[in-house]
CSV table of C-alpha atoms in Angstrom, one decimal:
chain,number,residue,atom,x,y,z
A,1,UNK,CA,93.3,169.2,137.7
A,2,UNK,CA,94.3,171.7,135.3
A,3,UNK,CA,93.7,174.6,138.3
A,4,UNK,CA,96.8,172.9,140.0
A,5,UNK,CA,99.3,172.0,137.1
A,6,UNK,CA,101.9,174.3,137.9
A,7,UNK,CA,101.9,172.2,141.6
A,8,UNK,CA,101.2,168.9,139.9
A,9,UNK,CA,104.4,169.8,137.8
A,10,UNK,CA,106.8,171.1,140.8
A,11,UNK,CA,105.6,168.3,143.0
A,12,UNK,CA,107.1,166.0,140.1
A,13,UNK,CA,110.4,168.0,139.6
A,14,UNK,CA,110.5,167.6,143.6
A,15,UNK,CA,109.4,164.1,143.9
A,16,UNK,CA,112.3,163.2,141.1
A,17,UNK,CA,115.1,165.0,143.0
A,18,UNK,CA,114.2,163.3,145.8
A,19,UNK,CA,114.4,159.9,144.0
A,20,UNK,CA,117.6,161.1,142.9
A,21,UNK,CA,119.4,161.9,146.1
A,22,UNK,CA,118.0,158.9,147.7
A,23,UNK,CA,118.8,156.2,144.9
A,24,UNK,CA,121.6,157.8,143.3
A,25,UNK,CA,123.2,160.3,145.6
A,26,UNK,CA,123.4,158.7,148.8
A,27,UNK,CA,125.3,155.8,147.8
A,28,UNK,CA,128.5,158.1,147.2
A,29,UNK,CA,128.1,160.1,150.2
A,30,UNK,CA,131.7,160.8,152.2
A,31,UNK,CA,132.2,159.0,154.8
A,32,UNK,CA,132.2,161.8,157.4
A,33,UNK,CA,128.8,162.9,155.8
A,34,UNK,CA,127.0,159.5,155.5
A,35,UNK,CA,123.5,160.5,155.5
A,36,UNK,CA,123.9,164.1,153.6
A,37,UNK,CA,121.8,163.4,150.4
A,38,UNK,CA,119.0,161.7,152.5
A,39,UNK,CA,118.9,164.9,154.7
A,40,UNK,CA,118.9,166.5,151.5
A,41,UNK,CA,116.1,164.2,150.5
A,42,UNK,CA,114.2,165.0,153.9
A,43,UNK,CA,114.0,168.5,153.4
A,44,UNK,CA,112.6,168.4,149.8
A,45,UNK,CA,110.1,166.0,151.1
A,46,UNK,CA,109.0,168.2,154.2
A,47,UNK,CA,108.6,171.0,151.7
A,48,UNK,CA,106.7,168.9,149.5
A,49,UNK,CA,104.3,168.1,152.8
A,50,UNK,CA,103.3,171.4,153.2
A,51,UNK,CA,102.1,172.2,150.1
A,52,UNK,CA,100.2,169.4,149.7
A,53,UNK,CA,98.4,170.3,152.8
A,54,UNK,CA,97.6,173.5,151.5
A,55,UNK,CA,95.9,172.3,148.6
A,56,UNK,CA,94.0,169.7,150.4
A,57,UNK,CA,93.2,172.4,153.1
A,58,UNK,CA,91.5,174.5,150.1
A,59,UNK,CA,89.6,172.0,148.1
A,60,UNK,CA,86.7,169.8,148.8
A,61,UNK,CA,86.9,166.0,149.3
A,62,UNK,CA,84.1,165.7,147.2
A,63,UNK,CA,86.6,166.7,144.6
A,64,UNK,CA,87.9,165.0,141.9
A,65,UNK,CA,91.5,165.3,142.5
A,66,UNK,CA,91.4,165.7,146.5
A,67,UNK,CA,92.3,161.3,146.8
A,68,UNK,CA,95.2,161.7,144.1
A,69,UNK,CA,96.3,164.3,146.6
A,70,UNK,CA,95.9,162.6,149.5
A,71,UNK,CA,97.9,159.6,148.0
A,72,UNK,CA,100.9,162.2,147.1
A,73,UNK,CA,100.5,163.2,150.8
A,74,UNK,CA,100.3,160.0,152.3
A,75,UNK,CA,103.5,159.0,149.9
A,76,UNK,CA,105.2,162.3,151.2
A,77,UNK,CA,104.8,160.8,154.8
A,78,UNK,CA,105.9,157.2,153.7
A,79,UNK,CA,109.1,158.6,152.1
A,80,UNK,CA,109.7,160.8,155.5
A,81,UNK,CA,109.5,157.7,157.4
A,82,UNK,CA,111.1,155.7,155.3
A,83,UNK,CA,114.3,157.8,155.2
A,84,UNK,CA,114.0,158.8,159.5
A,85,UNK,CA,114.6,154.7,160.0
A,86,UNK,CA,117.2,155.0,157.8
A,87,UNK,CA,119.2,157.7,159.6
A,88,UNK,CA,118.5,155.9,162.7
A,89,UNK,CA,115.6,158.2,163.8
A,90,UNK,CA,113.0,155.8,164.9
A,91,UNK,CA,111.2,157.9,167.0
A,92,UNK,CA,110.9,160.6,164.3
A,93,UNK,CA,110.1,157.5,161.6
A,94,UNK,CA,107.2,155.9,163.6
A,95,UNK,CA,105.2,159.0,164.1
A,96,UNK,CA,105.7,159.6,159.9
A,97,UNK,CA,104.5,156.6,158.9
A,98,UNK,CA,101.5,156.5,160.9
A,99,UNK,CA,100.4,159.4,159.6
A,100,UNK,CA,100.9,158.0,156.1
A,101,UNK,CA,98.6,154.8,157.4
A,102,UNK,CA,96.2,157.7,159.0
A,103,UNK,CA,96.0,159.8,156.2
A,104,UNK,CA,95.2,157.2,153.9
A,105,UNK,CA,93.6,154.6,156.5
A,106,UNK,CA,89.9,155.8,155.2
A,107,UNK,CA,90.3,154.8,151.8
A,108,UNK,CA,93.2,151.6,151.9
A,109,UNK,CA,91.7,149.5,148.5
A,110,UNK,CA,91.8,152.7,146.5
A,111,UNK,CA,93.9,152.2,143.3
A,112,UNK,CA,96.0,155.0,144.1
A,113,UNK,CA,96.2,154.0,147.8
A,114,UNK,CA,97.0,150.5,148.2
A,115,UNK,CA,100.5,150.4,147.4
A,116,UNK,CA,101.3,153.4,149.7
A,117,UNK,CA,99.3,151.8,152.5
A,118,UNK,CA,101.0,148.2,152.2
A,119,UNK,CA,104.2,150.1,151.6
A,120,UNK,CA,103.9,151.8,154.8
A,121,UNK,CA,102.4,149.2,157.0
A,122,UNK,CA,105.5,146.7,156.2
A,123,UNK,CA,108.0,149.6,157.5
A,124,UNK,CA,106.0,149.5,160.2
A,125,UNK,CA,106.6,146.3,160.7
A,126,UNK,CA,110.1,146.5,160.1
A,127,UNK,CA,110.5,149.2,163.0
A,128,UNK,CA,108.9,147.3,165.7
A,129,UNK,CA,111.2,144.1,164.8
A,130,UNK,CA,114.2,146.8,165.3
A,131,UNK,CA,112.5,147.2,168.5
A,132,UNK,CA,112.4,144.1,169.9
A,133,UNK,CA,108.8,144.1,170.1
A,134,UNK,CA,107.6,141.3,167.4
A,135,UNK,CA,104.4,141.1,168.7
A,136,UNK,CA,103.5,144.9,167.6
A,137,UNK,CA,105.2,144.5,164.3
A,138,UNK,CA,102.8,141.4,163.5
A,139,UNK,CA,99.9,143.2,164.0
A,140,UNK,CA,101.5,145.8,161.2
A,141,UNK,CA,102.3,142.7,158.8
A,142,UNK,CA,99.1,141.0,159.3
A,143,UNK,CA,97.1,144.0,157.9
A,144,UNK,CA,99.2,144.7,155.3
A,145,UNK,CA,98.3,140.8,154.4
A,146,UNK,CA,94.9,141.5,154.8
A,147,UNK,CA,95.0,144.9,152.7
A,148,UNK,CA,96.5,142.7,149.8
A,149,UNK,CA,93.9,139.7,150.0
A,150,UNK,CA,91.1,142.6,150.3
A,151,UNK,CA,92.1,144.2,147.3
A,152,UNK,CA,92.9,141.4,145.1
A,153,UNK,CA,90.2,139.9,146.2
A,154,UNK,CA,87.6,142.8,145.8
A,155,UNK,CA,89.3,144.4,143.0
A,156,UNK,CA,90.6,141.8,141.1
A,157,UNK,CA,90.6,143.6,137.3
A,158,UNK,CA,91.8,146.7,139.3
A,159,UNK,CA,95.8,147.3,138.5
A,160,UNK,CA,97.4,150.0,141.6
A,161,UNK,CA,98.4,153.1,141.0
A,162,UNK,CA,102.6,153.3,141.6
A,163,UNK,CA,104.2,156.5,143.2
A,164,UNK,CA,106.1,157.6,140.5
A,165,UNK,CA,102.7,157.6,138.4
A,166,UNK,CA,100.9,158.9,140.7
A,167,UNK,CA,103.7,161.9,140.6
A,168,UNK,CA,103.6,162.5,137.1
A,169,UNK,CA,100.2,162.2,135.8
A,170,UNK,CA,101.0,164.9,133.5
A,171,UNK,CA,104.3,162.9,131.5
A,172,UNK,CA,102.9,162.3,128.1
A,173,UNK,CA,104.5,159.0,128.6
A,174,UNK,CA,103.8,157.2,131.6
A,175,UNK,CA,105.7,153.8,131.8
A,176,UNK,CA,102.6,151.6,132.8
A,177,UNK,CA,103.0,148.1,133.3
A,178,UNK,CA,105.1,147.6,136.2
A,179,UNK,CA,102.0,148.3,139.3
A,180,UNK,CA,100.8,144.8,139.3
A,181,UNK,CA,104.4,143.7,140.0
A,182,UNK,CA,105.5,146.3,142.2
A,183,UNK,CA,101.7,144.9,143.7
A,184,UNK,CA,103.0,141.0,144.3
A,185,UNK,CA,106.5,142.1,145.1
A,186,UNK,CA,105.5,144.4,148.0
A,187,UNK,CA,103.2,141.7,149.1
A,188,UNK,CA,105.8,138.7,148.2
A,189,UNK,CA,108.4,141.2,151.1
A,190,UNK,CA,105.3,141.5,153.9
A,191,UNK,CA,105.3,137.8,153.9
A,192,UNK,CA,109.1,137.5,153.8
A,193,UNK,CA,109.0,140.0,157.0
A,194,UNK,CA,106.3,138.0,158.7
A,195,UNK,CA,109.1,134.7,158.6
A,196,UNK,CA,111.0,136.9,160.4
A,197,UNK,CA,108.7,137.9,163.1
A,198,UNK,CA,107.2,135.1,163.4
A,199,UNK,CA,110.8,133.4,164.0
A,200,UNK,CA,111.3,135.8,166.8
A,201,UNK,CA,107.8,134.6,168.3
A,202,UNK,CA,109.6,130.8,168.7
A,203,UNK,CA,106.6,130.0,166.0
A,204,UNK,CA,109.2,128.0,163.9
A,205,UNK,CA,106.9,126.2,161.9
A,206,UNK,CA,104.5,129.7,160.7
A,207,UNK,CA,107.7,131.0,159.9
A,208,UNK,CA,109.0,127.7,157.8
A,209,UNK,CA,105.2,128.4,156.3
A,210,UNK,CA,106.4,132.1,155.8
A,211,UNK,CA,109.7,130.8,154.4
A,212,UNK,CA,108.4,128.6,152.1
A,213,UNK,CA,105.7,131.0,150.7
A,214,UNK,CA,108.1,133.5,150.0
A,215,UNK,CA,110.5,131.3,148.1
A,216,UNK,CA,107.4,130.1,146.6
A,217,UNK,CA,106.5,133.8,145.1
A,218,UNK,CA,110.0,134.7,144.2
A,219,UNK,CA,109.5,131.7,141.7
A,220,UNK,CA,106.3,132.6,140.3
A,221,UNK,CA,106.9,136.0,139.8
A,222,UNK,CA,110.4,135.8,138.6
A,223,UNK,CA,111.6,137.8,141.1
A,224,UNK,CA,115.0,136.2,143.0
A,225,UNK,CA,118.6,135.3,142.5
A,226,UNK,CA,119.2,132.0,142.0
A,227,UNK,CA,122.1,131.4,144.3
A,228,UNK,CA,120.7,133.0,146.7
A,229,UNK,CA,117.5,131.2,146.2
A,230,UNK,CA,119.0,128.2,146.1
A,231,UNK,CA,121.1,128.7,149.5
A,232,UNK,CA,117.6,129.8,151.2
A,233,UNK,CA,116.0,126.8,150.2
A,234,UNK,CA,118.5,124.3,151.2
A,235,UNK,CA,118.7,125.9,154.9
A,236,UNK,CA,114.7,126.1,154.8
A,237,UNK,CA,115.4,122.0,154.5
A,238,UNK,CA,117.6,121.9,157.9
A,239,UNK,CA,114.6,123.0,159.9
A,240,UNK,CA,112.4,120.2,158.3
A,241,UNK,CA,114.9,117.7,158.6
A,242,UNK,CA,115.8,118.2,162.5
A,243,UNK,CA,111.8,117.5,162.9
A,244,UNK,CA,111.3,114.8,161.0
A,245,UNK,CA,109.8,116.0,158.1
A,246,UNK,CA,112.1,114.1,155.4
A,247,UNK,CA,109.6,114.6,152.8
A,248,UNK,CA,109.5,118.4,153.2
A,249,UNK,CA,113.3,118.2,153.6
A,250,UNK,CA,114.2,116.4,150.3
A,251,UNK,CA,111.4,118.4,148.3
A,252,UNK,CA,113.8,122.0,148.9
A,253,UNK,CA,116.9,120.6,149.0
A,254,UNK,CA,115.6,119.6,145.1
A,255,UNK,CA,114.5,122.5,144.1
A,256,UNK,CA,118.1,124.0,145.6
A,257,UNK,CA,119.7,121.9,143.4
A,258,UNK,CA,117.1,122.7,140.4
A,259,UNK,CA,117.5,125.9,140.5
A,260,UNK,CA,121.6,125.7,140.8
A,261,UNK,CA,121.7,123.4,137.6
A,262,UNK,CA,119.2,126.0,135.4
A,263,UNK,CA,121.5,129.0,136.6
A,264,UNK,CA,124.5,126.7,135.9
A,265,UNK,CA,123.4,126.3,132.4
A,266,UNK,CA,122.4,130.0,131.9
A,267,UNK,CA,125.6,131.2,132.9
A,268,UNK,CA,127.8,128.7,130.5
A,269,UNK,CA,125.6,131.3,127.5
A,270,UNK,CA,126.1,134.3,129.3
A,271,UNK,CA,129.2,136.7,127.3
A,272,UNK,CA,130.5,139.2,130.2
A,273,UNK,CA,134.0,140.0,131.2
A,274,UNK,CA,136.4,136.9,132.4
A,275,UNK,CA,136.6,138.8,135.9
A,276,UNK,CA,133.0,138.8,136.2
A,277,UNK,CA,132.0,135.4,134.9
A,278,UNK,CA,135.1,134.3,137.3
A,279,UNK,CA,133.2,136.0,140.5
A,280,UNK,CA,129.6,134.5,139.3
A,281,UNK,CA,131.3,131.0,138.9
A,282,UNK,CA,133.0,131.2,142.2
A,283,UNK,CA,130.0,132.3,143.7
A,284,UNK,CA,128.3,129.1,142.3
A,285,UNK,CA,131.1,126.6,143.2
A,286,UNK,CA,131.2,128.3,146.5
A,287,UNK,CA,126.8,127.9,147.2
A,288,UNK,CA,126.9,124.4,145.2
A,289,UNK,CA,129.2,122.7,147.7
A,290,UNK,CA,127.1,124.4,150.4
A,291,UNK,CA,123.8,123.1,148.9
A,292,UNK,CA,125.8,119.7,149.0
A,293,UNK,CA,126.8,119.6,152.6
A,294,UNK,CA,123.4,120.1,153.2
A,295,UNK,CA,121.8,116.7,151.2
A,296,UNK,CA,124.8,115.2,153.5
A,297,UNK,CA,123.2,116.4,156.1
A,298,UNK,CA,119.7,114.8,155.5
A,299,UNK,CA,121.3,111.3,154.7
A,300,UNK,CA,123.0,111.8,158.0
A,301,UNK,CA,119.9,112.8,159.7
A,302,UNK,CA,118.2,110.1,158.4
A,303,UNK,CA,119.8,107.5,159.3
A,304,UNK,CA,120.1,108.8,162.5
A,305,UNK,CA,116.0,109.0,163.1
A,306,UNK,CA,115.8,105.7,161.6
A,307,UNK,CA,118.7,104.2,163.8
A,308,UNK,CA,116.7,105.8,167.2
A,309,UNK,CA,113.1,105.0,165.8
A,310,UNK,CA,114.2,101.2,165.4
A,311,UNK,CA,115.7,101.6,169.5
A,312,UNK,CA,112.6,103.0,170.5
A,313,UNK,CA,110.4,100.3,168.7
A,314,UNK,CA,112.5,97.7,170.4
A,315,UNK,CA,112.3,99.5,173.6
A,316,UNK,CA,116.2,98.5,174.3
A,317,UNK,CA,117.6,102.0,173.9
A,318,UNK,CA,121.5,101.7,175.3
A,319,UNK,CA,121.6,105.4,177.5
A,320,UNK,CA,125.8,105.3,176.6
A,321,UNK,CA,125.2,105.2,172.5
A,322,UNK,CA,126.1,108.5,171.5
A,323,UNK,CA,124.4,110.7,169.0
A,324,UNK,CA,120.8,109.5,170.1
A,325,UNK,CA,119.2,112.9,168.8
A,326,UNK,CA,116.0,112.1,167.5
A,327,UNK,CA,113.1,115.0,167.7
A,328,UNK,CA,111.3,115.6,170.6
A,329,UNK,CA,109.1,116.4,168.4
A,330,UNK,CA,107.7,116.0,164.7
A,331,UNK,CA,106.2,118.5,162.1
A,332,UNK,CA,102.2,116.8,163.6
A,333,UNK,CA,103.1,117.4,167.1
A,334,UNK,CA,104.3,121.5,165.8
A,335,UNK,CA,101.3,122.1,164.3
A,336,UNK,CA,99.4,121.1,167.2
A,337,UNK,CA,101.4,124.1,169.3
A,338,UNK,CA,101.5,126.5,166.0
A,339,UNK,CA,99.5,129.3,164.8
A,340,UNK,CA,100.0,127.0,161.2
A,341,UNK,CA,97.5,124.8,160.2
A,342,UNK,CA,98.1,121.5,158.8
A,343,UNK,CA,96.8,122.3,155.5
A,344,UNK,CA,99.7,124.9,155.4
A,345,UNK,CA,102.0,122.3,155.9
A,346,UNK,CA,100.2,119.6,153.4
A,347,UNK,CA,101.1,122.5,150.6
A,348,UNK,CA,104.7,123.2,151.1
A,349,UNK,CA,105.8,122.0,147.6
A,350,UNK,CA,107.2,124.2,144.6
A,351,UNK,CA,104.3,123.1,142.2
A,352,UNK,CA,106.2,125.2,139.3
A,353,UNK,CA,109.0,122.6,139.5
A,354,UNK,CA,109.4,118.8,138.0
A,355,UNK,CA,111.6,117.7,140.7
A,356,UNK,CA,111.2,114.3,140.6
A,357,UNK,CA,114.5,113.3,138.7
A,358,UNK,CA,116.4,114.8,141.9
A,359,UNK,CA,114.2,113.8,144.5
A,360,UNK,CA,114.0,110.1,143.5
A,361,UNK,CA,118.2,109.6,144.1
A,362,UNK,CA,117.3,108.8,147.6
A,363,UNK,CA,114.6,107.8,150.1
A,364,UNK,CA,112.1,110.1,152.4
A,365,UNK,CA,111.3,107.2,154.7
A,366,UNK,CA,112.7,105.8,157.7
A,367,UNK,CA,115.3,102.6,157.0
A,368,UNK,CA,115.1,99.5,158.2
A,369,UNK,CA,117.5,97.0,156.5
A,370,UNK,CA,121.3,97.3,155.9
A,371,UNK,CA,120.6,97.7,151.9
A,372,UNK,CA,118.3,100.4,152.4
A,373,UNK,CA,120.8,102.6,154.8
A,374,UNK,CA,123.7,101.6,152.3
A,375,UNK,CA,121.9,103.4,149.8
A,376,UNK,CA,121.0,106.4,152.0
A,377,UNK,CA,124.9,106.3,152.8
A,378,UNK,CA,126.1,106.0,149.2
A,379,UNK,CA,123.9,109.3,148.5
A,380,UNK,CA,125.2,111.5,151.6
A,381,UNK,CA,129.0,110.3,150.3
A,382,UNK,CA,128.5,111.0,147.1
A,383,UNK,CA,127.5,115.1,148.4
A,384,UNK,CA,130.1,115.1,150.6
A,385,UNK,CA,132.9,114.2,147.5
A,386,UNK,CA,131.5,116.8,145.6
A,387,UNK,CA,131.9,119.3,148.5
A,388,UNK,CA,135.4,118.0,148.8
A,389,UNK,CA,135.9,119.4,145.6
A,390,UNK,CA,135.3,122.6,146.7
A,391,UNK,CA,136.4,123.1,150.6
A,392,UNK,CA,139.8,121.3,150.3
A,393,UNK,CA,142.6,120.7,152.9
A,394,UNK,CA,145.1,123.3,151.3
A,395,UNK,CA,142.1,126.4,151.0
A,396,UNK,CA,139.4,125.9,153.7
A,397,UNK,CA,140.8,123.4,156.2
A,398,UNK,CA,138.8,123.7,159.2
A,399,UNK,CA,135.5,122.6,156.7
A,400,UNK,CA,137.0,120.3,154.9
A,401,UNK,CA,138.0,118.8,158.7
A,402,UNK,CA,134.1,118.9,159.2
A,403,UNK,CA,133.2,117.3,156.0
A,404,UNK,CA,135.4,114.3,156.7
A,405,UNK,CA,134.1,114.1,160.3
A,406,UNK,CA,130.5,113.7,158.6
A,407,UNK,CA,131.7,111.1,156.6
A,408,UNK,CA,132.7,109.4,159.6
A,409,UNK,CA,129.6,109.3,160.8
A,410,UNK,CA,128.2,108.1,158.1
A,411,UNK,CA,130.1,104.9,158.6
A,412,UNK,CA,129.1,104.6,162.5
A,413,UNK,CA,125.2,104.9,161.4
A,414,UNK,CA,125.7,102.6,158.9
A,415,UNK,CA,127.6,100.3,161.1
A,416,UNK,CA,124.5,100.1,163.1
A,417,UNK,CA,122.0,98.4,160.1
A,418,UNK,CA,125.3,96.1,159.3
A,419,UNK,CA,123.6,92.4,160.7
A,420,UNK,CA,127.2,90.6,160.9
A,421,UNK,CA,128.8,91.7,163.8
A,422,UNK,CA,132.2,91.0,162.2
């Protein structure tokens, strides 16, 4: 390697300008000029391109240093790619990064190659989905999951090799530690991207699975913002909820509400600014009484499967009783017409969590007796107060219209398990 450290060193000075204009740069680019530093960026890259080529053209691949080259090449070409779909040059983009996944496709569980290769598979991904064609950016996602089973799997001492390293092999002080993470968090966003497509695919419940596994990961590795985590969680529930699947349902809006209480506390340590602890606590009010009108929302819906359910058992269902909206179908009959498998859906639980404290404030199963869909009703009223507190008449009128319309459906549900008449 010593033959090419004068290129070794001007592909780092190269690859950190680069870094530069596209992290730091761009983001005060005028108006008029909105993509300047990341054409700036483009051309260092493309000269960067051609002399790697040159020194892979004149050495052997039975080299030492010809796969770290072929990494910085096949980097070069993600970084191309990368920055064409950002300027709205698909056309451009799609032919860059798959010559990143050719130039590297030979060798994908290398240390030096894998995160390059998962890297640039999942913007594949990303362009087809900009496409419209889901279909072809699934076939993208799903080998970037296999690359990262494959290599975990095959290499599993074996920590990858990140592009900035890979750039300056020659820094007396390389900041190591951060490849396995960058690792789980590239994988963590392939699965995040495959919700997506899947979604688009009307495969609702492999993209709940998706969901779910994500949130799942963000958890483990540490890697989220609780709010937002929280919020994602809670509207996860919605999709369980509208198919029946109460026990899935409860289990996130918990962890939601988990999550908002730890972040709750953390924030009442925190010392910043008044304006900024202001925004971060308005954020929180603002999510919480979302988070709320969701558990409403699953007392409502329960009551209303159990109100149906008990119609259906009796086989006297009344065709001019409005709100009759249980499923057509439940979380078994979806995994019959999924691409998920039921064991998929037997693991949807944050296993991290002790959520038992919040999940045991009100029932997963159907109701059948007045005191049982009381208690169901005092738990949806109860959320509903506490989003009160936040969407009020005076500030956000047309929810806090909403909110009181739930609670009056609360009372006709209710009114339905009431035995006396009077």
């Amino acid at each position: 390697m010593d033959v090419f450290k004068d290129d070794l060193i001007d592909l780092q000075e190269s690859y950190d300008k680069v870094r530069k204009l596209l992290d730091e740069d761009s983001r005060n680019d005028p108006a008029n000029e909105p993509y300047r530093s990341k054409y700036a960026a483009s051309a260092i890259l493309t000269n960067m391109k051609s002399k790697l080529v040159k020194i892979l053209d004149n050495i052997s691949p039975n080299d030492e240093c010809y796969l770290k080259f072929k990494a910085m090449l096949g980097a070069v070409w993600l970084n191309l790619g990368t920055v064409s779909l950002e300027t709205e040059e698909l056309s451009t983009g799609e032919e860059q990064l798959s010559k990143s996944v050719t130039t590297l496709s030979d060798s994908p569980l290398k240390p030096e190659i894998v995160l390059i290769m998962l890297s640039a598979l999942n913007q594949q991904g990303i362009l087809w989905s900009q496409r419209d064609l889901p279909e072809i950016s699934k076939q993208h996602l799903e080998r970037a999951e296999k690359l990262y089973k494959d290599f975990t799997t095959e290499n599993p001492s074996m920590i990858p090799i990140s592009i900035h390293n890979l750039f300056h092999m020659f820094d007396s002080e390389i900041p190591l530690g951060e490849e396995e993470n960058s690792l789980e968090k590239t994988h963590t966003l392939t699965l995040y991207y495959l919700a997506q497509v899947y979604g688009n695919l009307n495969d609702h419940l492999k993209s709940a699975v998706y969901c779910h596994t994500t949130l799942k990961r963000q958890l483990e590795y540490k890697d989220y913002d609780p709010v937002d985590w929280a919020l994602n969680s809670a509207t996860l529930s919605q999709y369980f909820m509208e198919k029946g699947g109460f026990q899935q349902a409860r289990h996130h809006l918990a962890a939601a509400v988990y999550i908002l209480d730890q972040y709750k506390e953390n924030l009442n340590m925190e010392e910043c600014g008044d304006e900024l602890m202001e925004s971060k606590k308005e954020q929180l009010n603002h999510r919480s009484a979302d988070v709320a009108r969701c558990w409403a929302k699953y007392g409502l819906m329960l009551l209303t499967f159990s109100r149906d359910r008990l119609m259906q058992q009796a086989d006297d269902e009344d065709e001019s009783l409005e709100g009759g909206t249980i499923a057509s179908e439940t979380l078994e009959d979806l995994v019959t017409n999924s691409t998920a498998s039921q064991d998929e859906v037997n693991q949807l639980w944050f296993t991290s969590l002790e959520l038992s404290n919040y999940e045991e404030q009100v029932t997963d199963k159907h109701v059948l007796m007045f005191d049982d869909a009381r208690k169901v009703f005092l738990n949806a009223q109860e959320w509903l107060n506490r989003a009160m507190e936040y969407y009020t008449l005076e500030n956000c009128a047309s929810d806090y219209v909403q909110i009181v319309q739930d609670i009056s459906q609360l009372f006709k549900y209710l009114a339905f398990f009431e035995e006396d008449e009077e």
